[in-house]
XYZ file of C-alpha atoms in Angstrom:
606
model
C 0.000 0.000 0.000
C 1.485 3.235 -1.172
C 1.951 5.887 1.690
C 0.534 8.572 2.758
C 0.614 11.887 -0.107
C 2.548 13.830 2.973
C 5.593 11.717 3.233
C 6.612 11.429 -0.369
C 9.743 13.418 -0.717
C 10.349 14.506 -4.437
C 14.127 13.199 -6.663
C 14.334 14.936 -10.180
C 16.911 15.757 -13.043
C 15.354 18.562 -15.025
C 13.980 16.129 -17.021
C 11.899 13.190 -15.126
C 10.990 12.772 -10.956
C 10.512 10.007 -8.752
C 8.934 9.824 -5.583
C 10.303 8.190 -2.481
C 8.467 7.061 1.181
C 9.793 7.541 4.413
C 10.318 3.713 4.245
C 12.796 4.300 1.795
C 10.441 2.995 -1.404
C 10.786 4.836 -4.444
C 7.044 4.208 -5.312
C 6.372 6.737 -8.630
C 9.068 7.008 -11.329
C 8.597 7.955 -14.894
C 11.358 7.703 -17.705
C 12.886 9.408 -19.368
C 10.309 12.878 -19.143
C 8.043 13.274 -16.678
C 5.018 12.425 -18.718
C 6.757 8.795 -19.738
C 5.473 5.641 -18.237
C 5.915 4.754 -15.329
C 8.518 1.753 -14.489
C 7.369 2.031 -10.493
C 3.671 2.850 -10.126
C 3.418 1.570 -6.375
C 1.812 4.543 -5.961
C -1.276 4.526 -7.687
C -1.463 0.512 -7.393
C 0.892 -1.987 -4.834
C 4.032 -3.503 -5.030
C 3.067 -5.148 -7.864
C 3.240 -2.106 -9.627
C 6.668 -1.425 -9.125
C 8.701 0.007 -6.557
C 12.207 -0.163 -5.412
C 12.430 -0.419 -1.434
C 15.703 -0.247 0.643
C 14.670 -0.389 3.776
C 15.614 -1.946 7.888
C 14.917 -5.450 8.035
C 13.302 -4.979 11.305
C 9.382 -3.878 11.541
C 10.122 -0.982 13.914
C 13.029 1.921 13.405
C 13.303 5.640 13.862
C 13.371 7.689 10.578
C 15.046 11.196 9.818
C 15.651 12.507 6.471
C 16.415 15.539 5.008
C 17.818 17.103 1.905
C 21.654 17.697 1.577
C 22.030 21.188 1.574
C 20.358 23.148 -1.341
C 20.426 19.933 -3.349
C 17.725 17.901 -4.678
C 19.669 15.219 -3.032
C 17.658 13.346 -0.355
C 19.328 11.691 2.816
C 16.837 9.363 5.177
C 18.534 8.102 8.035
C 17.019 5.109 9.896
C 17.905 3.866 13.366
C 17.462 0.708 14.501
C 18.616 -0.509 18.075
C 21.511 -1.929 16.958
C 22.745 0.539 15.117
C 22.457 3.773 12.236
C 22.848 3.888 8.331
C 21.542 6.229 5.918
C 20.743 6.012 2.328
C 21.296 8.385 -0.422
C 19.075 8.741 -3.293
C 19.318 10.813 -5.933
C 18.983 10.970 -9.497
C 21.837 12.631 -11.720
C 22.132 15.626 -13.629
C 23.940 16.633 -16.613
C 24.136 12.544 -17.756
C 22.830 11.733 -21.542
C 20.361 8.860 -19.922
C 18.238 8.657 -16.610
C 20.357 7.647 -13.846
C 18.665 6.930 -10.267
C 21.928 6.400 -7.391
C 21.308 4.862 -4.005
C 24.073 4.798 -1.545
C 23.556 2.910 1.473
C 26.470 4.102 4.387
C 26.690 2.755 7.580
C 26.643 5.254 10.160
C 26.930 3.409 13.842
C 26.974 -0.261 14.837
C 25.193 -2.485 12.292
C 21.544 -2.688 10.420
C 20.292 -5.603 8.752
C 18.659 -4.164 5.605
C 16.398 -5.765 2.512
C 16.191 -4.339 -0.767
C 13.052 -5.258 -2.936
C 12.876 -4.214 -6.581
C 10.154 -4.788 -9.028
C 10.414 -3.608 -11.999
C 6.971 -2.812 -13.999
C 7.299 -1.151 -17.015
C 4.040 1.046 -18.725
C 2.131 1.725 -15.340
C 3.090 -1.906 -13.891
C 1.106 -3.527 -16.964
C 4.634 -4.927 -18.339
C 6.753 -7.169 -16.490
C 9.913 -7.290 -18.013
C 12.694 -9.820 -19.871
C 15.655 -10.002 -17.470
C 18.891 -10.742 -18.165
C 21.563 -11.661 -15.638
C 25.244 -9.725 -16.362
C 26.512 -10.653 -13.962
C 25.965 -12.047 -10.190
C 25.429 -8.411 -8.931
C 23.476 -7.110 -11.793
C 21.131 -7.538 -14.871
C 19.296 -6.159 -17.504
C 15.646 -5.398 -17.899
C 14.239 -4.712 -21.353
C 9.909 -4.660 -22.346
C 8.968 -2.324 -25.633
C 10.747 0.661 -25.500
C 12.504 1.036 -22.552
C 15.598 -1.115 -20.936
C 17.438 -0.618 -17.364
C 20.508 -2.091 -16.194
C 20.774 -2.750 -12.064
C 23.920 -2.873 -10.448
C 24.072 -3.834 -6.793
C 26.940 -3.760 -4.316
C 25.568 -6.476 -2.616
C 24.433 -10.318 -3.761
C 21.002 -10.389 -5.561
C 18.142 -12.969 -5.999
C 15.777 -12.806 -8.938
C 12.906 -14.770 -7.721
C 8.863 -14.497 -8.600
C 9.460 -11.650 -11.300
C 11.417 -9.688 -8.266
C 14.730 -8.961 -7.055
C 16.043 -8.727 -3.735
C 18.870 -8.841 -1.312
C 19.164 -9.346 2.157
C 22.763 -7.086 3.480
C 24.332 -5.655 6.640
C 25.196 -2.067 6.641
C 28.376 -1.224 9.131
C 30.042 1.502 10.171
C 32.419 3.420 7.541
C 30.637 0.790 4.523
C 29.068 2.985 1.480
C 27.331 0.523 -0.644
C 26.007 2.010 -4.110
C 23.170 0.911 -5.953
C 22.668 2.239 -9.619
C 19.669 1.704 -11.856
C 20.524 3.228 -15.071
C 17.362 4.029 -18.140
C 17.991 4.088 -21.917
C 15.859 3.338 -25.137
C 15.687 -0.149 -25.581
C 16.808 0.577 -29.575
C 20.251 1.036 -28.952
C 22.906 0.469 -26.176
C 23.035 2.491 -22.628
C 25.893 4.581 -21.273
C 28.362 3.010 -19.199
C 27.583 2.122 -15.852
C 28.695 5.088 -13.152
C 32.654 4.410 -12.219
C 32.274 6.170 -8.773
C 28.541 6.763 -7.905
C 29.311 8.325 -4.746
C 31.459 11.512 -6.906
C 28.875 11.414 -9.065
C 26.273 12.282 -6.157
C 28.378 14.735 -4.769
C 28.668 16.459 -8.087
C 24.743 16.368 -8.378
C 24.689 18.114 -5.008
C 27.203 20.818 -5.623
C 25.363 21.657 -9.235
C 21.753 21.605 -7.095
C 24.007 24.430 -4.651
C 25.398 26.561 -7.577
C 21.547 27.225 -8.752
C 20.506 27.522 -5.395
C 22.960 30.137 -4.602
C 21.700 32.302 -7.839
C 18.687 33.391 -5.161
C 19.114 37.294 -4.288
C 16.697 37.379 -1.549
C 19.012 36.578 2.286
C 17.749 36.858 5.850
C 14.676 35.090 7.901
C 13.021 32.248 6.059
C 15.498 31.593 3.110
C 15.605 28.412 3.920
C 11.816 27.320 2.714
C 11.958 29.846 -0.192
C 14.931 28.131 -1.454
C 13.191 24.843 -1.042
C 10.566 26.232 -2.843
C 12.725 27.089 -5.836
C 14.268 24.111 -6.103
C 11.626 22.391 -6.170
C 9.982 24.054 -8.742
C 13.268 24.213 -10.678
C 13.226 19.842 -10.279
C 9.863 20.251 -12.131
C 11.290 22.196 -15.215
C 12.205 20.322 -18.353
C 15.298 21.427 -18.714
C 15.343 20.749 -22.865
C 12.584 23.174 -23.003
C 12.443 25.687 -20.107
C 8.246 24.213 -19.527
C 7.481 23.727 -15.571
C 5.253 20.787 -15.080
C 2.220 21.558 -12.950
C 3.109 18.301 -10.884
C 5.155 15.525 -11.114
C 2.245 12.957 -10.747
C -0.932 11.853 -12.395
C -4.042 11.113 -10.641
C -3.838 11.521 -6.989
C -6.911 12.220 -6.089
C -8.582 15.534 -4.606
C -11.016 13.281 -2.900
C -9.426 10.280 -1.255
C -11.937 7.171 -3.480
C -13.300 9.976 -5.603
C -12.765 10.738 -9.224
C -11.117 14.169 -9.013
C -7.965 12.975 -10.527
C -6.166 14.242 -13.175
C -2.928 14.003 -15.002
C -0.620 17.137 -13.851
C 2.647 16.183 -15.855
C 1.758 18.917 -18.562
C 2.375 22.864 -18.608
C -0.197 24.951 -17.735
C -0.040 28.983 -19.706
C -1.381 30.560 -16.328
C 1.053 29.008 -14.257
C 3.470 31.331 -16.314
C 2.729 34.554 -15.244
C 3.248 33.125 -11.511
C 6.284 31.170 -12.344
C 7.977 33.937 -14.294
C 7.105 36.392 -11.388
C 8.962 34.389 -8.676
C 12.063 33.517 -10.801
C 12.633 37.612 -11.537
C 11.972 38.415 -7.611
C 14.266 36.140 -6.444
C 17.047 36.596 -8.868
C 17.132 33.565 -11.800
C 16.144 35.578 -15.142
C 17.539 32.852 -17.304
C 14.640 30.398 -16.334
C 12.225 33.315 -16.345
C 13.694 34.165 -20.087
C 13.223 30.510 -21.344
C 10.158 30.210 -19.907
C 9.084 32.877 -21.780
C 10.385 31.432 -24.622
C 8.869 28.132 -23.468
C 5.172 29.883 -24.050
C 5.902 31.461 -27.166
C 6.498 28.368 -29.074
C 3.905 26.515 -27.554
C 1.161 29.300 -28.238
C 2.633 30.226 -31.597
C 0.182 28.935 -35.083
C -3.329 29.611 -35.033
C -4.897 32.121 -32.135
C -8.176 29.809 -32.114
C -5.698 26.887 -31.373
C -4.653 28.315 -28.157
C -4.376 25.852 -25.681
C -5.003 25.884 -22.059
C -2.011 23.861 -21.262
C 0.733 21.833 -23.740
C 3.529 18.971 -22.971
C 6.785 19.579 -22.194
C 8.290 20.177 -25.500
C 5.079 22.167 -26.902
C 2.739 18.946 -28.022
C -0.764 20.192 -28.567
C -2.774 16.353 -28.004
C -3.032 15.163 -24.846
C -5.806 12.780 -25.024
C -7.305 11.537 -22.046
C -7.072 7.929 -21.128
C -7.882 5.575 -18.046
C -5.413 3.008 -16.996
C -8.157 0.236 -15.884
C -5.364 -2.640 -14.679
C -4.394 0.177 -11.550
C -6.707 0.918 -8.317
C -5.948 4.052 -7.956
C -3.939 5.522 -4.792
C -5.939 3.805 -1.746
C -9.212 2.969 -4.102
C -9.237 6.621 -5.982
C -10.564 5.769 -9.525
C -9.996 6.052 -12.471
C -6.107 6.291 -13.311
C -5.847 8.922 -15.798
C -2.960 9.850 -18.293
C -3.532 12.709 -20.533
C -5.908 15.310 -19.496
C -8.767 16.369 -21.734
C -9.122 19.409 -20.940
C -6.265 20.659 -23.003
C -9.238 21.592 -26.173
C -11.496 23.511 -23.391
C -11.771 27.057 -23.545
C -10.476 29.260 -20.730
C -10.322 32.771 -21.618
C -8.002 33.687 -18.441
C -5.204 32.176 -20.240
C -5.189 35.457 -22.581
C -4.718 37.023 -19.180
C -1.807 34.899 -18.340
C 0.160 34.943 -21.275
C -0.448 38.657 -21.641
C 0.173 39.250 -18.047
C 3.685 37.181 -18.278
C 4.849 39.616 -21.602
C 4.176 42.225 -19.199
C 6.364 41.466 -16.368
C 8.875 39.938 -18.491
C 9.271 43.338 -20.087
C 9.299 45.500 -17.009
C 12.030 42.989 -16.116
C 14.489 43.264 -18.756
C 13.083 40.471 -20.437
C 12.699 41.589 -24.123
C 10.040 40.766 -26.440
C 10.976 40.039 -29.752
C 9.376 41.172 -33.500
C 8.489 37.687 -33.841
C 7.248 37.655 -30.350
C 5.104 40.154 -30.459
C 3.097 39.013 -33.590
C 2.260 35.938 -31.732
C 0.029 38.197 -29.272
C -1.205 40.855 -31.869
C -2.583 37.995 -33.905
C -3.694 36.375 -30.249
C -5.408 39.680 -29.621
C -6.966 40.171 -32.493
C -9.014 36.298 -31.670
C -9.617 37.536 -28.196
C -11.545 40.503 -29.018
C -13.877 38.485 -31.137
C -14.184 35.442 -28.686
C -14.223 37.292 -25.239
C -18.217 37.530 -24.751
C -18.350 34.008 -25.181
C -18.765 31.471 -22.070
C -15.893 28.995 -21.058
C -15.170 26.523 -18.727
C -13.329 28.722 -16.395
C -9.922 28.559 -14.756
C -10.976 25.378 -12.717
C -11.009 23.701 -15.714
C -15.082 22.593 -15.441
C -16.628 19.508 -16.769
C -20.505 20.492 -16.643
C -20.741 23.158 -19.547
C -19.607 26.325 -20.688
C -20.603 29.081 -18.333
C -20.287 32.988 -18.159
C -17.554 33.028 -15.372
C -16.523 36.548 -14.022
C -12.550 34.953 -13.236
C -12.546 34.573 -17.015
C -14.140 37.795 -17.909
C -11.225 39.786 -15.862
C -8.406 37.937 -17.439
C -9.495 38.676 -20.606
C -9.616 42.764 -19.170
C -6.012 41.965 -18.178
C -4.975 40.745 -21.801
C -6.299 43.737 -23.271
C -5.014 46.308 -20.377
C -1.318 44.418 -20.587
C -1.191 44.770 -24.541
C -1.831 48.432 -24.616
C 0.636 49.248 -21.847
C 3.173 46.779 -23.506
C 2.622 48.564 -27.007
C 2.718 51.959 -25.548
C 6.252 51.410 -23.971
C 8.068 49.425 -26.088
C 6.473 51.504 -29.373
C 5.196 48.278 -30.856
C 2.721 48.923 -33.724
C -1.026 47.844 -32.289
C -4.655 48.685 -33.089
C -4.712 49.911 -29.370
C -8.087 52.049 -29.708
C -9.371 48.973 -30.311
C -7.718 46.993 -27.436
C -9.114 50.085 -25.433
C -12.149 49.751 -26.245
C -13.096 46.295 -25.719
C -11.083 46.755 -22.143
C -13.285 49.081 -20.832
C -16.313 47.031 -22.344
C -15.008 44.405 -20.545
C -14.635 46.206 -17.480
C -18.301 48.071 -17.625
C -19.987 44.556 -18.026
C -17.785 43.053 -15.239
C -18.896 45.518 -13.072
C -22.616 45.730 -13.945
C -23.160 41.505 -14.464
C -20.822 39.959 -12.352
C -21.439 41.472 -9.387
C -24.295 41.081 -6.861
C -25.408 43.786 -5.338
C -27.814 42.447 -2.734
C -24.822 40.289 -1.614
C -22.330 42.808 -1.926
C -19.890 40.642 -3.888
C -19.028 39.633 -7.236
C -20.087 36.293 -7.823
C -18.430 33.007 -9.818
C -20.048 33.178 -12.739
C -22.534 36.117 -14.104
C -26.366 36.293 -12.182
C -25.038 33.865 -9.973
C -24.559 33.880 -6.262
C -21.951 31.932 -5.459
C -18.579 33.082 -5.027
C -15.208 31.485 -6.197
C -11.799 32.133 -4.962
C -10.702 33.140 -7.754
C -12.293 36.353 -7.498
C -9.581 37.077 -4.998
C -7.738 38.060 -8.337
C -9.448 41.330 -8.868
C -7.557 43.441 -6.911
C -4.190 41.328 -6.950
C -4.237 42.252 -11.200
C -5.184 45.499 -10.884
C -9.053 45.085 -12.090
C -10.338 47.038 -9.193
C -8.616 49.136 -5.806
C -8.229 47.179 -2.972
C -10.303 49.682 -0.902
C -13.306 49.247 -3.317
C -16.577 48.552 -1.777
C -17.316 45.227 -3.892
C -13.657 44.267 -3.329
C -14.089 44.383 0.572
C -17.453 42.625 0.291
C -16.540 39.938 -1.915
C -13.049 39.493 0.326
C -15.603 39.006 3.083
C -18.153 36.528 0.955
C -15.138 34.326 0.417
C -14.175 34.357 4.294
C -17.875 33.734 5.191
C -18.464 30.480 2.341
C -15.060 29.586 1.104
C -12.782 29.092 4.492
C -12.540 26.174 6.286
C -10.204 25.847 9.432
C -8.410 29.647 8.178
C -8.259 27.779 4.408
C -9.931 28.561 1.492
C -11.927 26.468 -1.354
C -11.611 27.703 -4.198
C -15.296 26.831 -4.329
C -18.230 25.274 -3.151
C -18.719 22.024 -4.823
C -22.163 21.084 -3.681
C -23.573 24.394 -5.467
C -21.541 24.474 -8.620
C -21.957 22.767 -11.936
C -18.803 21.394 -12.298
C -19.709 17.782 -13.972
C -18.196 15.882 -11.130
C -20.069 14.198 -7.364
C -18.920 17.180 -4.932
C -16.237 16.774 -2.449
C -12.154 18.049 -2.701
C -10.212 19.352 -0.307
C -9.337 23.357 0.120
C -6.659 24.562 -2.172
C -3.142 26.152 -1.121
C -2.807 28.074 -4.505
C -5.716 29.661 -3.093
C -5.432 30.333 0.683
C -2.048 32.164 -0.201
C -4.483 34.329 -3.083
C -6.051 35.368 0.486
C -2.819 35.924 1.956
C -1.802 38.204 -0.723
C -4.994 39.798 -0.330
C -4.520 40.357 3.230
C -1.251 42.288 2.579
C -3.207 44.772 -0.136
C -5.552 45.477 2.691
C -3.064 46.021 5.594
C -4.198 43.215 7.423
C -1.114 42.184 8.220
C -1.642 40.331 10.996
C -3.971 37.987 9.493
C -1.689 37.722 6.453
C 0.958 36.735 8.957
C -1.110 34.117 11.003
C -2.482 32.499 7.588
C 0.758 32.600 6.086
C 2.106 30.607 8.892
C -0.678 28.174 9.403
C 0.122 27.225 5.426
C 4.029 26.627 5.678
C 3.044 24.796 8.452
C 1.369 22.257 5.815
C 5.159 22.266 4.304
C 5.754 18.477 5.019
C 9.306 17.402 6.745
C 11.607 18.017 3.568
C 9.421 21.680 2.751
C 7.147 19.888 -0.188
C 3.203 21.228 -0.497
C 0.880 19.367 -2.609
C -1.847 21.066 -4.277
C -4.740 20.604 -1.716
C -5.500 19.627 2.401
C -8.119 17.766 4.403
C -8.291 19.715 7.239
C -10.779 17.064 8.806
C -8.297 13.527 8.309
C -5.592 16.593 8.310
C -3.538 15.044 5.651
C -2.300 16.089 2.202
C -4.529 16.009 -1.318
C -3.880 15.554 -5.255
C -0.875 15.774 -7.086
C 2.603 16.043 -4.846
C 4.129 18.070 -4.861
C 2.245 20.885 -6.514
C 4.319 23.409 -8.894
C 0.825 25.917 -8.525
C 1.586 25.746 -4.125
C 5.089 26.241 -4.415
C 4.583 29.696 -6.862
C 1.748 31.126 -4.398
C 4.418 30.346 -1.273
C 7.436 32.022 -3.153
C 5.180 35.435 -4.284
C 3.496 35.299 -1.162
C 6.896 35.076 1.053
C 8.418 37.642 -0.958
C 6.119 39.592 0.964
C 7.800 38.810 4.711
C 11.271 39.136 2.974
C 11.106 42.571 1.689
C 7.987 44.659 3.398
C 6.847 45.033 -0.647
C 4.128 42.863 -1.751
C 4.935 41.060 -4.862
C 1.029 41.746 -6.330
C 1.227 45.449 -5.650
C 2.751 47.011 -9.003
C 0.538 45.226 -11.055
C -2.451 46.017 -8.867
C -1.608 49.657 -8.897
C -1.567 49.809 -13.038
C -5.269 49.696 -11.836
C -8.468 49.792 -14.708
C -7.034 51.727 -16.882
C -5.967 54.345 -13.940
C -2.262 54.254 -15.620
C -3.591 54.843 -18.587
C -5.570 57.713 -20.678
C -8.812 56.465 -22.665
């Protein structure tokens, strides 16, 4: 039985992840990108499925683990009474073909340890030829992919597993290697000195880490932060993977779950945001550059999200062999709602040119057709309904969130053309901004119940109306700003968290019932700090790090009920809200309040 979502800690190379328990199982890992198959998919299934535990022999043992340094590197210590070792996992950089390293070092006295691999290759649906190299070490090959295992220790292939019982004593470092290529052609060599080769990994993970400008209280978890999200990025690309997971559910037995291994467009504008405050432009540049090859071709072709190298098809399939993590069905790779329409992505992308041209970030000739044309498609599409930023699966709807991105498209390309002298029709753009804003104003908004509402006529709220004064749409101090702030405390807050929205009232296509969402509660946070509420910006600031698990990894949602950790882990969307939000408690200046003081058109003359 896979673990519980809170205890994962997260391995990555810029290019795939893997996921590995307290108990020392690596229980989730996809090669060679993060959206391959999986070749151990404990995690959605049981050992069956693939996993690779090292692991105390005994039933009961203390464990510590943490990361090495500002690495990616992860060290879990286990103490037995007998004695101490630790294992090292991590998975290289800057190598042609995946490489996972385990180093097993004795610490104090002695600890009898088993190792237990199963290899399952395509979501533990293929179990795979082996062939023995050697009596420490074989080779696994089914359809595309191969792996060659080399042990330190004595193995035993037995039932379609291998395993070893060992002794780790003081002083020993015993290295494990389980090295991925194509099963077309031959692998690299095997790793000469595993143990340099981790170290190396670890001092690369501590050169980007040191790139952060921001010092003082609470580095530390920012750091974290940015490493983690940099673990997530595809390093051939520059794309950021929303998560590193499919289909852990929002609902533990329910059907909210999704694939996250894709790229999101609004994740951008947050992404790009933290990178630039906290000193790494390159990543914010090829991010950019990430988006505009993804978006470029046809405006009406604009998708919501793409895969890591800019693929537009991500159809939606169930894996019907797996039972889902602890009974959640279905398994889901691909996610069909890359063809939905969500207006706010306009927003996004338009919102990301923005701030990656205030920052020194140029914007190209080539660039800049790409959003003209894009533009030109949103002012003829904007009036129409969507299915919203959350991505809903009960109809197209007229949803306000939407409506105010697409005021934030137009309000960003006019203040981008202006400055940079581009040539734009930007009456036009003008105009249907302060169209937008006028019908914003006068249908999205409730006036009986003194808030603006999830979708127009309605009277629900969302969270995600927390964006209006974060992008500028309306003043902080704004009547319907205060009373919607207030709506969302009074419907939308659970235990100081927030939904982002009621699930029982909403026509979202799915049986109600998720957990709230971080993303979200630091939205409020942010909100807080407009608002001077700095005390409560402080206390719900804390009460979310304090949902950091032990190595500082968020996922995307939280029972605050069976207080434990929901959906896909960890979550890129949690770690962006933390790093803008922080920001905050760094430098006295919150990240959200430029861009909210550019204001509806207050910058700018009609």
């Amino acid at each position: 039985m896979a673990s519980r979502i809170e205890d994962y800690a997260l391995l990555g190379d810029c290019r795939s992840a893997a996921l590995v328990s307290r108990d020392g199982s690596v229980d989730w890992l996809c090669l060679p990108r993060f959206d391959s198959s999986a070749l151990f998919a404990a995690l959605l299934g049981d050992d069956g499925h693939g996993r690779w535990r090292i692991a105390p022999t005994r039933e009961r043992y203390q464990v510590r683990r943490r990361y090495l340094g500002d690495s990616m590197v992860l060290e879990t210590e286990f103490e037995t009474p007998s004695g101490v070792c630790r294992v090292l996992d991590g998975m290289l950089l800057d190598r042609a073909d995946a490489a996972l390293v385990r180093i097993v070092e004795g610490v104090r006295g002695e600890v009898a340890l088993t190792m237990d691999l199963t290899i399952r290759f395509d979501y533990g649906s293929v179990i795979p030829w082996v062939r023995r190299t050697g009596p420490r070490s074989f080779h696994a090959i089914g359809g595309p992919d191969a792996v060659e295992f080399v042990s330190p220790v004595e193995i035993e292939n037995r039932d379609f597993r291998t395993t070893a019982a060992f002794t780790a004593r003081a002083g020993d470092r015993l290295p494990f290697q389980l090295l991925w290529h194509p099963s077309n052609r031959d692998g690299e060599t095997r790793i000469e000195d595993p143990g340099a080769a981790l170290d190396a990994t670890v001092r690369a993970w501590e050169r980007w880490a040191d790139r952060c400008t921001l010092s003082g209280e609470g580095r530390q978890r920012l750091v974290r932060s940015l490493l983690c999200l940099k673990a997530l990025t595809y390093g051939p690309t520059g794309g950021i993977v929303a998560a590193p997971t499919t289909s852990l559910p929002e609902r533990i037995g329910g059907r909210r779950n999704w694939d996250y291994r894709y790229c999101w467009v609004r994740d951008a504008t947050y992404t790009l945001y933290a990178m630039v405050l906290t000193g790494y432009r390159d990543e914010a540049a090829a991010w950019v550059d990430w988006l505009v090859r993804a978006v470029a071709g046809t405006p009406s072709q604009v998708n919501i999200m793409y895969g890591l190298a800019g693929e537009r098809r991500l159809p939606e399939l169930e894996l019907d062999w797996l039972p889902g993590y602890e009974g959640s069905r279905p398994v889901r790779t691909g996610n069909a709602a890359w063809n939905q329409l969500q207006l706010d992505i306009f927003g996004e992308l338009m919102d990301t040119a923005w701030l990656a041209y205030k920052s020194g970030i140029p914007i190209s000739p080539t660039s800049w057709n790409v959003f003209r044309t894009m533009m030109a498609h949103l002012g003829q599409i904007w009036p129409d309904p969507d299915e919203g930023i959350w991505e809903m699966r009960g109809g197209r709807q007229q949803f306000t969130h939407s409506k105010v991105m697409a005021w934030v498209a137009f309000d960003r390309a006019v203040k981008i053309a202006r400055r940079a002298g581009f040539e734009a029709p930007i009456a036009e753009w003008i105009g249907h901004r302060d169209r937008i804003h006028t019908e914003v104003c006068e249908r999205g908004y409730n006036a009986s119940k003194r808030s603006f509402t999830q979708v127009y006529g309605g009277d629900t709220v969302d969270a995600s109306l927390l964006m209006l004064p974060l992008v500028g749409f309306l003043p902080i101090d704004d009547p319907r700003v205060k009373g919607t702030v207030a709506a969302i405390e009074r419907e939308l807050v659970v235990d100081g968290l927030v939904h982002r929205y009621d699930t029982h009232r909403t026509r979202d296509g799915l049986e109600p019932g998720e957990g709230v969402f971080l993303p979200c509660s630091f939205w409020l946070v942010d909100t807080y700090v407009l608002q001077g509420r700095h005390e409560d910006a402080r206390r719900l600031f804390d009460r979310l790090t304090a949902l950091q698990n032990d190595v500082g990894l968020m996922s995307e949602e939280y029972d605050p009920v069976a207080r434990r950790c929901l959906g896909n882990f960890p979550q890129a969307f949690s770690h962006i809200a933390f790093v803008n939000s922080a920001f905050h408690f760094h430098t006295k200046v919150s990240s959200f309040r430029e861009r909210s003081e550019e204001g509806p058109g207050r910058g700018e003359s009609k």
